[in-house]
Each structure stands twice: as structure tokens, then as C-alpha cells.
Amino acid sequence: LLKNLLGDDTFTKRTVGSTTTYTRSIDQAVITAAIAKTALEEGIPFTGAELAEIKSLLDELGLSSTITVKTTGDALASYSMTGSGQAEGAAFSFALSGTMMTSDMEMEFSLPGLMTMSMTVTSAMEATNATVDLTLPPGAKVIDYETLMPY
């Protein structure tokens, strides 16, 4: 599903000089189409009525999002993602943006007449020459990730 929703081929690509911009807009119709395409590719037997029901549920949520990624040469220059939706009277919105070394995020969730919750996060990274000591402490037991989290 993610390949059909957010795979490389789903983004619009535009290049000006050495900057390439990749854009993807997502709404209920795009999500429904990705579900239908995935079902066909994977042999999942959805009926027209089942797809209509999924579409109806997605329409109620009013989801929308836009993702933009800019690269210069082969390096990330910037990214942004905005989105919003609603369900049963609750509404949410978010905006993310950043570069290789910075990021900003704003999120809001509201239940009209009850509450509004907002969150803003800003972060910045700085390149250093410092190294991290990765030496395990004496007696440490190493657990293989694939053993811990089997697929």
C-alpha cells in the first residue's frame, strides 16, 4: 500500500537548474485509488461495495496532505509536509519542515467546545568532530534485532 501511496513513482518531479522538487498531494481519492491498486496487485478480493465503504469512511475523515522534498544535486535541500483531517467532531492539522540540519513541527488537535491542544517543536543539529563511545559495558548481553523483532 505504501508503495502505491508514497512510492517514488507517485511524486511529481520538477527540475530547475540543479534543484529538483518532488511533490505529492494526498486526499481521500488518492488513498482509495492506492488501496484499490494494491488489492488488485496482491489479489485481495475487494468487492465494489467494500471499496465504496472504504471510500465513504475516508471521505468522512476529510484527510489531505502535501509532501514536498527538494534536492540540490544528490543532497536533501529541504522538506515539508502539511496535512489535516477530522473525525467525529475532532479535527487535527500538522506542518513539518526542515533541512538536513533543522526541523520544525506544528500540530494541533481540537475537540470543539472541549479542548484544543497545540504543540510546536523546533530542533537543530550541529556537525562536530566528537565521536560516540560505543563500547559495551562489562557483562552486557547483546540481543539481535531480528531475533527480538521477527518479521
Coordinates of N, CA, C and O in Angstrom, one line a residue:
L1 N 0.8 -1.2 0.0 CA 0.0 0.0 0.0 C 0.9 1.3 0.0 O 0.6 2.2 -0.7
L2 N 1.9 1.3 0.8 CA 2.8 2.5 0.9 C 3.4 2.7 -0.4 O 3.6 3.9 -0.8
K3 N 3.8 1.7 -1.1 CA 4.5 1.9 -2.4 C 3.5 2.6 -3.4 O 3.9 3.5 -4.1
N4 N 2.2 2.2 -3.4 CA 1.2 2.8 -4.2 C 0.8 4.2 -3.7 O 0.3 5.0 -4.5
L5 N 1.0 4.5 -2.5 CA 0.6 5.8 -1.9 C 1.8 6.8 -1.9 O 1.6 7.9 -2.2
L6 N 3.0 6.3 -1.6 CA 4.1 7.2 -1.4 C 5.4 6.7 -2.1 O 6.4 7.3 -1.9
G7 N 5.3 5.8 -3.0 CA 6.4 5.3 -3.7 C 7.0 6.4 -4.6 O 6.4 7.4 -5.0
D8 N 8.2 6.2 -5.1 CA 8.9 7.2 -5.9 C 8.1 7.6 -7.1 O 8.1 8.8 -7.5
D9 N 7.4 6.7 -7.7 CA 6.7 6.9 -8.9 C 5.4 7.8 -8.7 O 4.8 8.3 -9.6
T10 N 5.0 8.0 -7.4 CA 3.8 8.7 -7.1 C 4.0 10.2 -7.0 O 3.1 11.0 -7.0
F11 N 5.3 10.6 -6.9 CA 5.6 12.0 -6.8 C 5.8 12.7 -8.1 O 6.3 12.1 -9.1
T12 N 5.4 14.0 -8.2 CA 5.6 14.8 -9.4 C 7.0 15.3 -9.2 O 7.4 15.8 -8.2
K13 N 7.8 15.3 -10.3 CA 9.2 15.7 -10.3 C 9.4 16.9 -11.2 O 8.9 16.9 -12.3
R14 N 10.0 18.0 -10.7 CA 10.3 19.1 -11.5 C 11.7 19.6 -11.2 O 12.1 19.8 -10.0
T15 N 12.5 19.8 -12.2 CA 13.9 20.2 -12.0 C 14.1 21.5 -12.7 O 13.8 21.8 -13.8
V16 N 14.8 22.4 -11.9 CA 15.2 23.7 -12.4 C 16.6 23.9 -12.0 O 16.9 23.9 -10.8
G17 N 17.5 24.0 -13.0 CA 18.9 24.0 -12.7 C 19.4 22.8 -11.9 O 19.1 21.7 -12.4
S18 N 20.0 22.9 -10.8 CA 20.5 21.8 -10.0 C 19.5 21.4 -8.9 O 19.8 20.5 -8.1
T19 N 18.3 22.1 -8.8 CA 17.4 21.8 -7.8 C 16.2 21.0 -8.4 O 15.6 21.4 -9.4
T20 N 15.9 19.8 -7.7 CA 14.8 19.0 -8.1 C 13.8 19.0 -7.0 O 14.1 18.9 -5.8
T21 N 12.5 19.3 -7.4 CA 11.4 19.3 -6.4 C 10.5 18.1 -6.6 O 10.0 17.9 -7.8
Y22 N 10.2 17.4 -5.6 CA 9.3 16.2 -5.6 C 8.1 16.6 -4.8 O 8.2 17.0 -3.7
T23 N 6.9 16.5 -5.4 CA 5.7 16.8 -4.7 C 4.7 15.7 -4.8 O 4.5 15.1 -5.8
R24 N 3.9 15.5 -3.7 CA 2.9 14.5 -3.6 C 1.7 15.1 -2.8 O 1.9 15.5 -1.7
S25 N 0.6 15.2 -3.4 CA -0.7 15.6 -2.7 C -1.5 14.3 -2.5 O -1.6 13.5 -3.4
I26 N -2.0 14.2 -1.3 CA -2.8 13.0 -0.9 C -4.1 13.5 -0.3 O -4.2 14.4 0.5
D27 N -5.2 12.9 -0.8 CA -6.5 13.1 -0.3 C -7.3 11.7 -0.3 O -6.7 10.7 -0.6
Q28 N -8.6 11.8 0.0 CA -9.3 10.5 0.1 C -9.3 9.8 -1.2 O -9.2 8.5 -1.2
A29 N -9.4 10.5 -2.4 CA -9.4 9.8 -3.7 C -8.1 9.1 -3.9 O -8.1 8.0 -4.4
V30 N -7.0 9.8 -3.6 CA -5.7 9.2 -3.8 C -5.5 7.9 -2.9 O -5.0 6.9 -3.4
I31 N -6.0 8.0 -1.7 CA -5.9 6.9 -0.8 C -6.7 5.7 -1.2 O -6.3 4.6 -1.3
T32 N -7.9 6.0 -1.7 CA -8.8 5.0 -2.2 C -8.2 4.3 -3.4 O -8.2 3.1 -3.5
A33 N -7.6 5.1 -4.3 CA -7.0 4.5 -5.5 C -5.8 3.6 -5.2 O -5.6 2.6 -5.8
A34 N -5.0 4.1 -4.2 CA -3.9 3.3 -3.7 C -4.3 1.9 -3.1 O -3.7 0.9 -3.4
I35 N -5.4 2.0 -2.4 CA -6.0 0.7 -1.8 C -6.4 -0.2 -2.9 O -6.1 -1.4 -2.8
A36 N -7.2 0.3 -3.8 CA -7.7 -0.5 -4.9 C -6.6 -1.1 -5.7 O -6.6 -2.3 -6.1
K37 N -5.6 -0.3 -6.1 CA -4.4 -0.8 -6.9 C -3.7 -1.9 -6.1 O -3.3 -2.9 -6.7
T38 N -3.5 -1.7 -4.8 CA -2.8 -2.7 -4.0 C -3.6 -4.0 -3.9 O -3.0 -5.1 -4.1
A39 N -4.9 -3.8 -3.8 CA -5.8 -5.0 -3.7 C -5.7 -5.8 -5.0 O -5.5 -7.0 -5.0
L40 N -5.7 -5.1 -6.2 CA -5.5 -5.8 -7.5 C -4.2 -6.5 -7.6 O -4.1 -7.6 -8.0
E41 N -3.1 -5.8 -7.2 CA -1.8 -6.3 -7.4 C -1.5 -7.5 -6.4 O -0.8 -8.4 -6.8
E42 N -2.2 -7.5 -5.3 CA -1.9 -8.5 -4.3 C -3.0 -9.6 -4.3 O -2.9 -10.6 -3.5
G43 N -4.0 -9.5 -5.2 CA -5.0 -10.5 -5.3 C -6.0 -10.5 -4.2 O -6.6 -11.5 -3.9
I44 N -6.1 -9.3 -3.5 CA -7.1 -9.2 -2.4 C -8.5 -9.0 -3.0 O -8.7 -8.0 -3.7
P45 N -9.4 -9.9 -2.7 CA -10.7 -9.8 -3.4 C -11.7 -8.8 -2.7 O -12.5 -9.1 -1.9
F46 N -11.5 -7.5 -3.1 CA -12.4 -6.5 -2.6 C -13.6 -6.4 -3.6 O -13.4 -6.4 -4.8
T47 N -14.8 -6.2 -3.1 CA -15.9 -6.0 -4.0 C -16.1 -4.5 -4.2 O -15.5 -3.7 -3.4
G48 N -16.9 -4.1 -5.1 CA -17.2 -2.7 -5.4 C -17.8 -2.1 -4.1 O -17.5 -1.0 -3.8
A49 N -18.7 -2.8 -3.5 CA -19.3 -2.3 -2.3 C -18.3 -2.1 -1.1 O -18.4 -1.1 -0.4
E50 N -17.4 -3.0 -1.0 CA -16.4 -2.8 0.1 C -15.5 -1.6 -0.2 O -15.2 -0.8 0.7
L51 N -15.1 -1.4 -1.5 CA -14.3 -0.2 -1.8 C -15.1 1.0 -1.6 O -14.6 2.1 -1.1
A52 N -16.4 1.0 -1.9 CA -17.3 2.2 -1.7 C -17.4 2.5 -0.2 O -17.4 3.7 0.2
E53 N -17.4 1.4 0.6 CA -17.5 1.7 2.1 C -16.2 2.3 2.6 O -16.2 3.2 3.4
I54 N -15.1 1.8 2.1 CA -13.8 2.4 2.5 C -13.7 3.8 2.0 O -13.3 4.7 2.8
K55 N -14.1 4.1 0.8 CA -14.1 5.5 0.3 C -15.0 6.4 1.2 O -14.7 7.5 1.5
S56 N -16.2 5.9 1.6 CA -17.1 6.6 2.4 C -16.5 7.0 3.7 O -16.6 8.1 4.2
L57 N -15.8 6.0 4.3 CA -15.1 6.3 5.6 C -14.0 7.3 5.5 O -13.8 8.2 6.3
L58 N -13.2 7.2 4.4 CA -12.2 8.2 4.1 C -12.7 9.5 3.9 O -12.2 10.5 4.3
D59 N -13.9 9.6 3.1 CA -14.5 10.9 2.9 C -14.9 11.6 4.2 O -14.8 12.8 4.3
E60 N -15.4 10.8 5.2 CA -15.8 11.4 6.5 C -14.6 12.0 7.2 O -14.7 12.9 7.9
L61 N -13.4 11.4 7.0 CA -12.2 11.9 7.7 C -11.7 13.2 7.1 O -11.0 13.9 7.7
G62 N -12.0 13.4 5.8 CA -11.5 14.7 5.2 C -10.0 14.8 5.2 O -9.5 15.9 5.4
L63 N -9.3 13.7 5.0 CA -7.8 13.8 5.1 C -7.3 14.5 3.9 O -7.7 14.3 2.7
S64 N -6.2 15.3 4.1 CA -5.5 15.9 3.0 C -4.1 16.1 3.5 O -3.8 16.4 4.7
S65 N -3.1 16.0 2.6 CA -1.7 16.2 2.9 C -1.0 16.5 1.7 O -1.3 16.1 0.6
T66 N 0.1 17.3 1.8 CA 1.0 17.6 0.7 C 2.4 17.4 1.2 O 2.8 17.9 2.3
I67 N 3.2 16.7 0.5 CA 4.6 16.5 0.8 C 5.5 17.1 -0.3 O 5.2 16.9 -1.5
T68 N 6.5 17.8 0.1 CA 7.4 18.4 -0.8 C 8.8 18.2 -0.4 O 9.2 18.4 0.8
V69 N 9.6 17.6 -1.3 CA 11.1 17.4 -1.0 C 11.9 18.1 -2.1 O 11.6 17.9 -3.3
K70 N 12.9 18.8 -1.7 CA 13.8 19.5 -2.6 C 15.2 19.0 -2.4 O 15.7 18.9 -1.3
T71 N 15.8 18.7 -3.5 CA 17.2 18.2 -3.5 C 18.0 19.1 -4.4 O 17.5 19.7 -5.4
T72 N 19.3 19.3 -4.0 CA 20.2 20.0 -4.8 C 21.4 19.0 -5.1 O 22.0 18.6 -4.1
G73 N 21.6 18.7 -6.4 CA 22.5 17.6 -6.7 C 21.9 16.3 -6.1 O 20.7 16.1 -6.3
D74 N 22.6 15.6 -5.3 CA 22.1 14.4 -4.7 C 21.8 14.6 -3.2 O 21.5 13.6 -2.5
A75 N 21.8 15.8 -2.8 CA 21.6 16.1 -1.3 C 20.3 16.7 -1.1 O 19.8 17.5 -1.8
L76 N 19.7 16.4 0.1 CA 18.5 17.0 0.5 C 18.7 18.5 0.8 O 19.6 18.8 1.5
A77 N 17.9 19.3 0.2 CA 17.9 20.7 0.5 C 16.9 21.1 1.5 O 17.2 21.9 2.5
S78 N 15.7 20.6 1.3 CA 14.6 20.9 2.3 C 13.4 19.9 2.1 O 13.3 19.3 1.1
Y79 N 12.6 19.9 3.1 CA 11.4 19.1 3.0 C 10.3 19.8 3.8 O 10.5 20.6 4.6
S80 N 9.0 19.5 3.4 CA 7.9 20.0 4.1 C 6.7 19.0 3.9 O 6.6 18.3 2.9
M81 N 5.8 19.0 4.9 CA 4.6 18.2 4.8 C 3.6 18.9 5.7 O 3.8 19.3 6.8
T82 N 2.4 19.0 5.0 CA 1.3 19.6 5.7 C 0.1 18.6 5.6 O 0.1 17.8 4.7
G83 N -0.8 18.7 6.6 CA -1.9 17.8 6.5 C -3.0 18.2 7.5 O -2.8 19.0 8.4
S84 N -4.2 17.7 7.2 CA -5.3 17.9 8.1 C -6.3 16.8 7.9 O -6.3 16.1 7.0
G85 N -7.2 16.7 8.9 CA -8.3 15.8 8.8 C -9.3 16.0 10.0 O -9.1 16.8 10.8
Q86 N -10.3 15.2 10.0 CA -11.3 15.3 11.0 C -12.1 14.0 11.2 O -12.1 13.2 10.3
A87 N -12.6 13.8 12.4 CA -13.4 12.6 12.6 C -14.3 12.8 13.8 O -13.8 13.2 14.9
E88 N -15.5 12.6 13.7 CA -16.5 12.7 14.8 C -16.4 14.0 15.6 O -16.3 13.9 16.8
G89 N -16.2 15.1 14.9 CA -16.1 16.4 15.5 C -14.8 16.8 15.9 O -14.5 18.0 16.2
A90 N -13.8 15.9 16.0 CA -12.4 16.2 16.3 C -11.7 16.6 15.0 O -12.0 16.1 13.9
A91 N -10.8 17.5 15.1 CA -10.0 18.0 13.9 C -8.5 18.0 14.3 O -8.2 18.2 15.4
F92 N -7.7 17.7 13.3 CA -6.3 17.8 13.5 C -5.6 18.5 12.3 O -6.1 18.4 11.2
S93 N -4.5 19.1 12.5 CA -3.6 19.6 11.4 C -2.2 19.6 11.9 O -1.9 19.5 13.1
F94 N -1.3 19.5 10.9 CA 0.1 19.5 11.2 C 0.9 20.1 10.1 O 0.4 20.2 8.9
A95 N 2.1 20.5 10.4 CA 3.0 21.1 9.4 C 4.4 20.8 9.9 O 4.8 21.0 11.0
L96 N 5.2 20.1 9.0 CA 6.6 19.8 9.2 C 7.4 20.4 8.2 O 7.0 20.5 7.0
S97 N 8.6 20.8 8.5 CA 9.5 21.4 7.5 C 10.9 21.3 8.1 O 11.1 21.2 9.3
G98 N 11.9 21.3 7.2 CA 13.2 21.3 7.7 C 14.3 21.1 6.5 O 13.9 21.2 5.4
T99 N 15.5 21.0 7.0 CA 16.6 20.7 6.1 C 17.4 19.6 6.7 O 16.9 18.9 7.7
M100 N 18.6 19.3 6.2 CA 19.4 18.2 6.8 C 19.8 18.5 8.3 O 20.0 17.6 9.0
M101 N 19.8 19.8 8.7 CA 20.2 20.1 10.0 C 19.2 20.8 10.9 O 19.5 21.1 12.0
T102 N 18.0 21.0 10.4 CA 17.0 21.7 11.2 C 15.6 21.0 10.9 O 15.4 20.4 9.9
S103 N 14.7 21.2 11.9 CA 13.3 20.7 11.6 C 12.4 21.5 12.5 O 12.8 21.9 13.6
D104 N 11.2 21.7 12.0 CA 10.2 22.5 12.7 C 8.9 21.7 12.5 O 8.6 21.1 11.5
M105 N 8.1 21.6 13.6 CA 6.8 20.9 13.5 C 5.8 21.6 14.3 O 6.1 22.1 15.4
E106 N 4.6 21.7 13.8 CA 3.5 22.3 14.5 C 2.3 21.3 14.3 O 2.1 20.8 13.2
M107 N 1.7 21.0 15.4 CA 0.5 20.1 15.4 C -0.6 20.7 16.2 O -0.3 21.4 17.2
E108 N -1.8 20.5 15.8 CA -3.0 21.0 16.6 C -4.1 19.9 16.5 O -4.4 19.4 15.4
F109 N -4.7 19.6 17.6 CA -5.8 18.7 17.8 C -6.9 19.4 18.5 O -6.6 20.0 19.6
S110 N -8.1 19.4 18.0 CA -9.2 20.1 18.7 C -10.5 19.3 18.8 O -10.8 18.6 17.8
L111 N -11.1 19.4 19.9 CA -12.5 18.9 20.1 C -13.3 20.2 20.4 O -13.2 20.7 21.5
P112 N -14.0 20.7 19.4 CA -14.8 22.0 19.7 C -15.6 21.9 20.9 O -16.3 21.0 21.2
G113 N -15.5 23.0 21.7 CA -16.3 23.1 23.0 C -15.6 22.4 24.1 O -16.1 22.5 25.2
L114 N -14.6 21.6 23.8 CA -14.0 20.8 24.9 C -12.5 21.2 25.1 O -12.1 21.5 26.2
M115 N -11.7 21.1 24.0 CA -10.3 21.4 24.2 C -9.6 21.7 22.8 O -10.1 21.2 21.8
T116 N -8.5 22.3 22.9 CA -7.6 22.5 21.8 C -6.2 22.2 22.3 O -5.8 22.8 23.3
M117 N -5.5 21.4 21.6 CA -4.1 21.1 22.1 C -3.2 21.4 20.9 O -3.4 21.0 19.8
S118 N -2.2 22.2 21.2 CA -1.2 22.6 20.2 C 0.2 22.2 20.7 O 0.5 22.3 21.9
M119 N 1.0 21.9 19.7 CA 2.4 21.5 20.0 C 3.3 22.1 18.9 O 3.0 22.0 17.7
T120 N 4.4 22.7 19.3 CA 5.4 23.2 18.4 C 6.7 22.7 18.8 O 7.1 22.8 20.0
V121 N 7.5 22.2 17.9 CA 8.8 21.6 18.2 C 9.8 22.2 17.1 O 9.5 22.2 15.9
T122 N 10.9 22.7 17.6 CA 12.0 23.1 16.7 C 13.2 22.4 17.1 O 13.5 22.3 18.3
S123 N 14.0 21.9 16.2 CA 15.2 21.3 16.5 C 16.3 21.7 15.5 O 16.0 22.1 14.4
A124 N 17.5 21.7 16.0 CA 18.7 22.0 15.1 C 19.8 21.1 15.5 O 20.0 20.8 16.7
M125 N 20.5 20.6 14.5 CA 21.7 19.8 14.8 C 22.9 20.6 14.3 O 22.9 21.4 13.5
E126 N 24.0 20.2 14.9 CA 25.3 20.8 14.6 C 26.4 19.8 14.4 O 26.5 18.8 15.1
A127 N 27.0 19.9 13.3 CA 28.1 18.9 13.0 C 29.3 19.2 13.9 O 29.6 20.3 14.2
T128 N 29.8 18.1 14.4 CA 31.0 18.2 15.3 C 32.0 17.1 14.9 O 31.7 16.2 14.1
N129 N 33.2 17.2 15.5 CA 34.2 16.1 15.3 C 34.1 15.1 16.4 O 34.9 14.2 16.5
A130 N 33.2 15.3 17.4 CA 33.1 14.4 18.5 C 32.7 13.0 18.0 O 32.0 12.8 17.1
T131 N 33.2 12.0 18.8 CA 32.8 10.6 18.5 C 32.1 10.0 19.7 O 32.3 10.4 20.8
V132 N 31.2 9.1 19.4 CA 30.4 8.4 20.5 C 31.1 7.1 20.9 O 31.5 6.4 20.0
D133 N 31.2 6.9 22.2 CA 31.8 5.7 22.7 C 30.8 4.6 22.6 O 29.8 4.6 23.2
L134 N 31.1 3.6 21.7 CA 30.1 2.5 21.5 C 30.6 1.2 22.2 O 30.0 0.2 22.0
T135 N 31.5 1.4 23.1 CA 32.0 0.2 23.9 C 30.9 -0.3 24.8 O 30.3 0.5 25.6
L136 N 30.6 -1.6 24.8 CA 29.5 -2.1 25.6 C 30.1 -2.3 27.1 O 31.3 -2.6 27.2
P137 N 29.2 -2.1 28.0 CA 29.7 -2.2 29.4 C 30.0 -3.7 29.7 O 29.4 -4.6 29.1
P138 N 30.8 -4.0 30.7 CA 31.1 -5.4 31.0 C 29.8 -6.2 31.4 O 29.0 -5.6 32.0
G139 N 29.7 -7.4 30.8 CA 28.5 -8.2 31.1 C 27.3 -7.9 30.3 O 26.2 -8.5 30.5
A140 N 27.4 -6.9 29.4 CA 26.2 -6.6 28.6 C 25.8 -7.7 27.7 O 26.7 -8.4 27.1
K141 N 24.5 -8.0 27.6 CA 24.0 -9.0 26.7 C 23.5 -8.4 25.4 O 22.6 -7.5 25.5
V142 N 24.0 -8.8 24.3 CA 23.6 -8.2 23.0 C 22.5 -9.1 22.4 O 22.6 -10.3 22.4
I143 N 21.4 -8.5 22.1 CA 20.2 -9.2 21.5 C 20.1 -8.8 20.1 O 20.0 -7.6 19.8
D144 N 20.1 -9.7 19.1 CA 20.0 -9.4 17.7 C 18.6 -8.9 17.5 O 17.6 -9.4 17.9
Y145 N 18.6 -7.7 16.7 CA 17.3 -7.1 16.5 C 16.3 -8.0 15.8 O 15.1 -8.0 16.1
E146 N 16.7 -8.8 14.8 CA 15.8 -9.6 14.1 C 15.3 -10.7 15.0 O 14.2 -11.2 14.7
T147 N 16.0 -11.1 16.0 CA 15.5 -12.1 16.9 C 14.5 -11.5 17.8 O 13.4 -12.1 18.1
L148 N 14.7 -10.3 18.2 CA 13.8 -9.5 19.1 C 12.5 -9.1 18.4 O 11.5 -9.2 19.0
M149 N 12.7 -8.7 17.2 CA 11.5 -8.2 16.4 C 11.4 -9.0 15.1 O 11.7 -8.5 14.0
P150 N 11.0 -10.3 15.2 CA 10.9 -11.1 13.9 C 9.8 -10.5 13.0 O 8.8 -10.0 13.4
Y151 N 10.0 -10.6 11.7 CA 9.1 -10.2 10.7 C 8.0 -11.1 10.6 O 7.5 -11.8 10.0

